[in-house]
Short mmCIF file of C-alpha atoms in Angstrom, two decimals:
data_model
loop_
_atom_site.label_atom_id
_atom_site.label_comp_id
_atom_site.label_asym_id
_atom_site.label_seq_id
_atom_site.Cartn_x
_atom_site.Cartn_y
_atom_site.Cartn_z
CA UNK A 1 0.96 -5.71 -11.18
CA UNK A 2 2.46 -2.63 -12.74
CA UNK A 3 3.60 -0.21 -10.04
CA UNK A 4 2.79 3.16 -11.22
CA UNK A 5 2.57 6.67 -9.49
CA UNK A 6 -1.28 6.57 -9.09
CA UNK A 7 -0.91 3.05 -7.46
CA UNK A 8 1.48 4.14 -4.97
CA UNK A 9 -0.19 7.55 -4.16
CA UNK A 10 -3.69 5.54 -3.71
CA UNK A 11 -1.82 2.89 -1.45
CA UNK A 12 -0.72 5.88 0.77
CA UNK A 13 -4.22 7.50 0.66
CA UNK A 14 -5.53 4.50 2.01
CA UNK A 15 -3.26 4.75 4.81
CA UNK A 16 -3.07 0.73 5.25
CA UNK A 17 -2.72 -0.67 9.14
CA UNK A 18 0.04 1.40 9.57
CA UNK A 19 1.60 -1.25 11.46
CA UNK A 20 0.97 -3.92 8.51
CA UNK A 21 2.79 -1.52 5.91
CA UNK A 22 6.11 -1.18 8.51
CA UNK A 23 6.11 -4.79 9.24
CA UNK A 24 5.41 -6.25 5.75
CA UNK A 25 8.43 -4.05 4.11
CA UNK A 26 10.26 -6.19 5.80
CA UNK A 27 8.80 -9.15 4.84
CA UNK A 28 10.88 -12.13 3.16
CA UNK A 29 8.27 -12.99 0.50
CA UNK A 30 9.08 -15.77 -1.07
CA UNK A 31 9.16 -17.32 2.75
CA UNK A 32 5.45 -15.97 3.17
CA UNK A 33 4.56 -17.25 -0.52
CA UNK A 34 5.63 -21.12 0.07
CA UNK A 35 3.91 -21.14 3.85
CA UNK A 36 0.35 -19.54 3.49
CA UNK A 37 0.07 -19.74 7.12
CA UNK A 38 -3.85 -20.66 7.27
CA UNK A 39 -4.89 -17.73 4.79
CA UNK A 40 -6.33 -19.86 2.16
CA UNK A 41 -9.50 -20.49 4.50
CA UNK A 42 -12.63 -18.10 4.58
CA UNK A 43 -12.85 -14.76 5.13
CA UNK A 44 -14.75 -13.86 8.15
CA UNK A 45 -14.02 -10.15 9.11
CA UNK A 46 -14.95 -8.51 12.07
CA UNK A 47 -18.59 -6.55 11.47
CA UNK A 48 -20.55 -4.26 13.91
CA UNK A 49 -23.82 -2.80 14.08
CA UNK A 50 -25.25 0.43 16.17
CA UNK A 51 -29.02 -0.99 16.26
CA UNK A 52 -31.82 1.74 16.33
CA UNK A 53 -35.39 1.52 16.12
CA UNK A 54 -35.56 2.35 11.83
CA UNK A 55 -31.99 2.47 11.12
CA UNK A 56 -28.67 0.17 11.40
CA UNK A 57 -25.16 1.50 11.10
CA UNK A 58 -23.03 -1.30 9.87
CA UNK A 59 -18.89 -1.31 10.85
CA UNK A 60 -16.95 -3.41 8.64
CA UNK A 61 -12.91 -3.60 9.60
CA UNK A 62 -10.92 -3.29 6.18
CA UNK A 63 -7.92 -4.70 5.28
CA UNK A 64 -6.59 -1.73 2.66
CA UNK A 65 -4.58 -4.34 0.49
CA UNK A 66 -6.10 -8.27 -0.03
CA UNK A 67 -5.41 -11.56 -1.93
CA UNK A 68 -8.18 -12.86 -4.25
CA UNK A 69 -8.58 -16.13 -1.95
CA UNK A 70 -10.02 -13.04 0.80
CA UNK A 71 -13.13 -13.02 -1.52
CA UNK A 72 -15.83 -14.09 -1.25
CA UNK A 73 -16.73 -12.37 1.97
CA UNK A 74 -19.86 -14.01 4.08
CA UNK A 75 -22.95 -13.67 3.98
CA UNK A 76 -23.64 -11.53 7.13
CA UNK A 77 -21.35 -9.21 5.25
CA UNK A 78 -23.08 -9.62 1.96
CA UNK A 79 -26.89 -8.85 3.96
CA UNK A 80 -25.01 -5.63 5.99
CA UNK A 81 -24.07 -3.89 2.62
CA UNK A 82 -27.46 -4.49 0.79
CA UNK A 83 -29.50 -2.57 3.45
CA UNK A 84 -27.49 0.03 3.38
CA UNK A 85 -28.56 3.08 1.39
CA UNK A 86 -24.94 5.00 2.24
CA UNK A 87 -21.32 3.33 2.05
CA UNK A 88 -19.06 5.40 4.29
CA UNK A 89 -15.31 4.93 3.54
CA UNK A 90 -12.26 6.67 4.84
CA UNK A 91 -11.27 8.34 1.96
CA UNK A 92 -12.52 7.31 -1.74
CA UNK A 93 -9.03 6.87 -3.67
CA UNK A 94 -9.94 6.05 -6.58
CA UNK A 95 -10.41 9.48 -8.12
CA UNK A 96 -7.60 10.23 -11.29
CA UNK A 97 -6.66 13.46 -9.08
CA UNK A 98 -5.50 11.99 -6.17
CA UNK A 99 -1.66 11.84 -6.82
CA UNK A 100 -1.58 15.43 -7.53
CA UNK A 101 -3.28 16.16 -4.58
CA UNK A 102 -1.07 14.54 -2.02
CA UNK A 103 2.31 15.28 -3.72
CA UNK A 104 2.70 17.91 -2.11
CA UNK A 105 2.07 17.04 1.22
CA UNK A 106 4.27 13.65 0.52
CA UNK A 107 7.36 15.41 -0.97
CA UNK A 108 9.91 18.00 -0.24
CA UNK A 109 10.04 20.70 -2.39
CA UNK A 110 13.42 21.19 -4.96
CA UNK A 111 15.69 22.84 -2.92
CA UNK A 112 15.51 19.99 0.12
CA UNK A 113 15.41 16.29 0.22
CA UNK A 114 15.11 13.34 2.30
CA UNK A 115 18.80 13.04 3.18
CA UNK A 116 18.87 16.33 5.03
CA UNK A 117 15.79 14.65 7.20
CA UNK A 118 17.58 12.04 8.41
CA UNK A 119 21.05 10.64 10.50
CA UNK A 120 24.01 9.39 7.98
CA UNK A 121 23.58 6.28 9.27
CA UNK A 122 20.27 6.11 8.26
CA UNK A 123 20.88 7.77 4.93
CA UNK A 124 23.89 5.06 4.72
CA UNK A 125 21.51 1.95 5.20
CA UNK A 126 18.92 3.26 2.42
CA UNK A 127 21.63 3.74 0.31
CA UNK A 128 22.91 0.13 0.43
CA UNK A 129 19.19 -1.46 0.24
CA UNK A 130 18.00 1.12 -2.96
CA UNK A 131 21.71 1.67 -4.52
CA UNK A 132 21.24 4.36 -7.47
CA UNK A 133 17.40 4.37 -7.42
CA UNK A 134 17.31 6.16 -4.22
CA UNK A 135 18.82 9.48 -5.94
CA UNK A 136 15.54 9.16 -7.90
CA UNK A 137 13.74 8.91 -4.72
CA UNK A 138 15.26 11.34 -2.63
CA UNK A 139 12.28 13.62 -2.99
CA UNK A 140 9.75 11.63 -1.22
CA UNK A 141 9.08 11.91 2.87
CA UNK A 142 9.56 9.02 5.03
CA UNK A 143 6.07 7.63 4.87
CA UNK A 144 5.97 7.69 1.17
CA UNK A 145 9.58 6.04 1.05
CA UNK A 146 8.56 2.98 3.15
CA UNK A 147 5.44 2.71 1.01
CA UNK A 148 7.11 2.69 -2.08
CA UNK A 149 9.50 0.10 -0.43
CA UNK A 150 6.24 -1.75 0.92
CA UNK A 151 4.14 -2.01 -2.45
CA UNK A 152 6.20 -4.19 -4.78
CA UNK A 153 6.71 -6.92 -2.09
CA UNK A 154 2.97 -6.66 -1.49
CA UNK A 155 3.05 -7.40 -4.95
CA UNK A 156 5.30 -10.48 -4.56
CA UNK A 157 3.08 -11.60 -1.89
CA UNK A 158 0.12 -11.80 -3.54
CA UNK A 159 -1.37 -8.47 -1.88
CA UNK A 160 -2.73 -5.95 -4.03
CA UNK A 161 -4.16 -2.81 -3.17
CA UNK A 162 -6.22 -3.02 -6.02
CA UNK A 163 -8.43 -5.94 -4.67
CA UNK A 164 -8.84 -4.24 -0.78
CA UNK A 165 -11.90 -4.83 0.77
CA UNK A 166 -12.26 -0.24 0.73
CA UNK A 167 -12.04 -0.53 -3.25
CA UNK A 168 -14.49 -3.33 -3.42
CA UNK A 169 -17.01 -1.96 -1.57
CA UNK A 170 -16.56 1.21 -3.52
CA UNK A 171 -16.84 -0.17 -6.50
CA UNK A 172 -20.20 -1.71 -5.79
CA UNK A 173 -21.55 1.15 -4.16
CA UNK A 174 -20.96 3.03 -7.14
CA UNK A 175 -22.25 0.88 -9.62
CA UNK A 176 -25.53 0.22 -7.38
CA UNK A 177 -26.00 3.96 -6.89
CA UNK A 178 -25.62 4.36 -2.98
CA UNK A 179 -24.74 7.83 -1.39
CA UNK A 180 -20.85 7.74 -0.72
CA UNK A 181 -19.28 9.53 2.52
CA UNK A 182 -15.84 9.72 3.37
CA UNK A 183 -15.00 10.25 7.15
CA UNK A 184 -11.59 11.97 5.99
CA UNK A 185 -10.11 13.65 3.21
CA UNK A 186 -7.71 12.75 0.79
CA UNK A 187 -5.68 16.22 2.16
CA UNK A 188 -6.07 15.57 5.58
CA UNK A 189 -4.51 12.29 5.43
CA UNK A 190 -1.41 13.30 3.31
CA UNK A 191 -1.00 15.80 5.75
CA UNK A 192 -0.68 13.38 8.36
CA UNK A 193 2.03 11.56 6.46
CA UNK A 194 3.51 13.86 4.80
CA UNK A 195 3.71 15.95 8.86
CA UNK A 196 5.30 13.24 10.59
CA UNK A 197 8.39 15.09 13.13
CA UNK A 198 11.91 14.28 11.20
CA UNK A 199 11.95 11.98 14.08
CA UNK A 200 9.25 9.97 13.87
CA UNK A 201 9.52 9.68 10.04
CA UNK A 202 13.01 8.13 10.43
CA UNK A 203 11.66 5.89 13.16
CA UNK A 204 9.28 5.11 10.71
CA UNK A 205 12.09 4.43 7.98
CA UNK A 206 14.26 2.37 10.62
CA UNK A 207 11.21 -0.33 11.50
CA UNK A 208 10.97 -1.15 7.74
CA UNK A 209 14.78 -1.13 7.30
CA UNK A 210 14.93 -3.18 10.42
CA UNK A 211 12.22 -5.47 8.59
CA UNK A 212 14.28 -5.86 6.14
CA UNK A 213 17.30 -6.85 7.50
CA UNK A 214 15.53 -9.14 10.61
CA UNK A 215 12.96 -10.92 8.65
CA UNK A 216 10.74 -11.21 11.47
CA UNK A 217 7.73 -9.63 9.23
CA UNK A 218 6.91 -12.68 7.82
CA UNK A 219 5.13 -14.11 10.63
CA UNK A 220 4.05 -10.35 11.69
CA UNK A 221 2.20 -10.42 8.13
CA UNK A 222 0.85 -13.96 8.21
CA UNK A 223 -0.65 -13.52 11.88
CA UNK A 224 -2.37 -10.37 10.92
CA UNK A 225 -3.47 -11.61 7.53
CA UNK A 226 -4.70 -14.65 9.67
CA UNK A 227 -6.20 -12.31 12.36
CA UNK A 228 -8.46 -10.38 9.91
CA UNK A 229 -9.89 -13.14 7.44
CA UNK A 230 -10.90 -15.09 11.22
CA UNK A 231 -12.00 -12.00 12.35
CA UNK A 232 -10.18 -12.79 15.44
CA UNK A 233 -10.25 -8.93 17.28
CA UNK A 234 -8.21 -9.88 20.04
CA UNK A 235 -5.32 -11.33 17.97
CA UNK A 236 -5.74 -7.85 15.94
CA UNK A 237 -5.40 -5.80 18.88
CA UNK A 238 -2.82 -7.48 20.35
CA UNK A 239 -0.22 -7.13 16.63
CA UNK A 240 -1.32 -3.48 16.99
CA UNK A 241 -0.45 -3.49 20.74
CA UNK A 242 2.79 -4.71 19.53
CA UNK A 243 4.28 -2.73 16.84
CA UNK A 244 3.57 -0.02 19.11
CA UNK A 245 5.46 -1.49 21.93
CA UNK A 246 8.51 -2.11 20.02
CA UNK A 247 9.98 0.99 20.74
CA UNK A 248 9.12 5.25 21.81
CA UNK A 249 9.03 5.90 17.77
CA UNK A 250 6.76 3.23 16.66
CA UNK A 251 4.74 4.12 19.81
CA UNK A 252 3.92 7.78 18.49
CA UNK A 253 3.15 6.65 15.17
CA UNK A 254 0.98 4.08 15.77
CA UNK A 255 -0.74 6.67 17.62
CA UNK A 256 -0.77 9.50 14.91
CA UNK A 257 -2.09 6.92 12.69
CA UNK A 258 -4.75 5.27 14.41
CA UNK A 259 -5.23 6.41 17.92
CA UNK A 260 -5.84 9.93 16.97
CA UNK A 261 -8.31 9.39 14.11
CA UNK A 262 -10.36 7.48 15.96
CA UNK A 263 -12.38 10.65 17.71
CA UNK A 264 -13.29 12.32 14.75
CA UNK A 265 -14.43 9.09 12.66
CA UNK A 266 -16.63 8.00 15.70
CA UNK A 267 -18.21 11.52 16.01
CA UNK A 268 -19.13 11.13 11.91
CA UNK A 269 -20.29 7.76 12.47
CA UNK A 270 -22.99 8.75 15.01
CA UNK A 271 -23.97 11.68 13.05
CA UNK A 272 -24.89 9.63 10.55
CA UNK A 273 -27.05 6.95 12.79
CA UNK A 274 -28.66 9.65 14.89
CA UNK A 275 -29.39 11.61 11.27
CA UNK A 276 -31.57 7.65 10.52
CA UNK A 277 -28.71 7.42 7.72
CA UNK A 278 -28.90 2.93 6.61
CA UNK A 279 -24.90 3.05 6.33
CA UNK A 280 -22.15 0.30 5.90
CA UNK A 281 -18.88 1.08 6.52
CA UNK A 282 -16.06 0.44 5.68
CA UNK A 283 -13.12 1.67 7.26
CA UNK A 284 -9.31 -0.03 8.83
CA UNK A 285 -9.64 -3.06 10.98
CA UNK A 286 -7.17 -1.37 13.74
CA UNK A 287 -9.47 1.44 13.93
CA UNK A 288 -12.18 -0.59 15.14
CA UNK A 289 -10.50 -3.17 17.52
CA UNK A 290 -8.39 -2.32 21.27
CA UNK A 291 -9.44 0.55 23.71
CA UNK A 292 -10.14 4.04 22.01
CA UNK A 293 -11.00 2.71 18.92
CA UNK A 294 -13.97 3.51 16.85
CA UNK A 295 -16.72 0.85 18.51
CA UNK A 296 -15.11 1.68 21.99
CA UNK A 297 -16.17 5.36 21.34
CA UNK A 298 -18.97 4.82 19.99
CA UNK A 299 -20.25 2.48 23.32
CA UNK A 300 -19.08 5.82 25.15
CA UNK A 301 -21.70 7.83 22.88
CA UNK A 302 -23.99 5.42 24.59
CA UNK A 303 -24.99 4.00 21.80
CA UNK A 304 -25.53 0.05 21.71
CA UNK A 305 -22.78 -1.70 19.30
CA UNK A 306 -22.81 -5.67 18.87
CA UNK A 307 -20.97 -7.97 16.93
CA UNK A 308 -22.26 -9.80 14.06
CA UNK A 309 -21.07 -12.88 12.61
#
């Protein structure tokens, strides 16, 4: 896979697991390439629906970034997105603008750079894992530094953001003419990146570092991987549960990442239900799995949410 700016911009606008982009940039591939771990068997994701009297709202948990052995999904899946007449994504990031609408929330402008952000030490260890290309990178904010040093060994591992289950979806919707909502913006979530404390964007730089240099990703990766294709919501809250127990840092980014977009996406989800919308959606797997997250809201709503398999 050619790694070019629009590929990189549209794996940050699709925001990943955040946990699942720290852990896998630290991944060993070829290790996770010659042990598949269980992910050759079938895909079968976690789905919800809110049940009303005309109307279903359908909750599919994404995985931004897939392998081609992830397709095809079920059937239950397959019957959830025809009787929908919406598809309601995060963000669609497939548009030709979106790079040069999240540069400049991802970047620092010409007169600063990345190395006044962070400790020497820190500035020290980049510089011996990126040699001379990180003068060429020295532009780019934490977040959009680990996912440039995330995407090529996605690549290696046979993850491409290309085939995610968001772009799928999309793809289909669009081709069979259903209304398309996004829950967020392309803005608002480069602004979440791109806004990250100099703190908690070097903690953020220091997990994949650390990833790299410990090599305990590789089983991180596999066990999520595993997690999501069984649909196995416990095992998916409890990898969430800890990458944001390794440490204060992780802890407030897992939380600015998932935690706190939770509210909002629930209160757009039952708009649409209580507005008799037929919607599928399609959004992260860690925002629907764990206390606070999207279905847990949405129970609170008092609405009735059940899972389908």
């Amino acid at each position: 896979m050619k790694i070019t700016p629009q590929i990189l911009f549209r794996f940050a606008a699709q925001f990943l697991l955040a946990a699942f982009l720290a852990a896998v940039a630290g991944a060993q591939a070829q290790a996770l390439k010659t042990d598949a771990g269980g992910l050759a068997s079938a895909s079968q994701p976690l789905l919800w629906e809110v049940k009303g009297d005309k109307n279903s709202v359908f909750l599919l948990g994404s995985i931004h970034v897939a392998r081609p052995d992830f397709y095809p999904l079920p059937a239950y899946v397959e019957r959830a997105y025809l009787q929908a007449d919406t598809l309601a994504v995060e963000v669609d990031p497939s548009a030709s603008d979106v790079a040069a609408r999240m540069v400049p929330y991802l970047t620092y402008k010409a007169e600063d750079s990345l190395q006044k952000h962070v400790a020497p030490a820190t500035w020290q260890k980049l510089s011996a894992r990126l040699g001379p290309s990180l003068e060429q990178m020295k532009s780019l904010k934490p977040a959009m530094l680990s996912v440039v040093m995330a995407v090529g060994l996605y690549a290696d591992l046979g993850f491409n953001p290309d085939a995610g289950i968001d772009l799928h979806f999309l793809a289909r919707a669009k081709a069979d003419k259903k209304s398309l909502v996004e829950l967020e913006s392309i803005e608002f979530q480069a602004a979440v990146l791109g806004g990250l404390s100099d703190q908690d964007g070097e903690a953020m730089l220091a997990d994949v570092l650390d990833g790299f240099d410990n090599g305990e990703a590789v089983a991180y990766v596999r066990d999520l991987a595993k997690a999501w294709k069984a649909g196995d919501e416990k095992g998916l809250a409890e990898q969430l549960s800890k990458e944001a127990g390794k440490d204060p840092g992780s802890a407030r980014v897992m939380k600015l990442l998932i935690d706190d977009r939770n509210p909002e996406m629930a209160n757009k989800i039952g708009r649409l239900f209580r507005d008799g919308r037929k919607v599928f959606v399609v959004i992260g797997a860690g925002h629907l799995v764990g206390d606070g997250s999207v279905v847990d809201l949405l129970r609170k709503q008092g609405l009735t949410v059940t899972q389908v398999k």
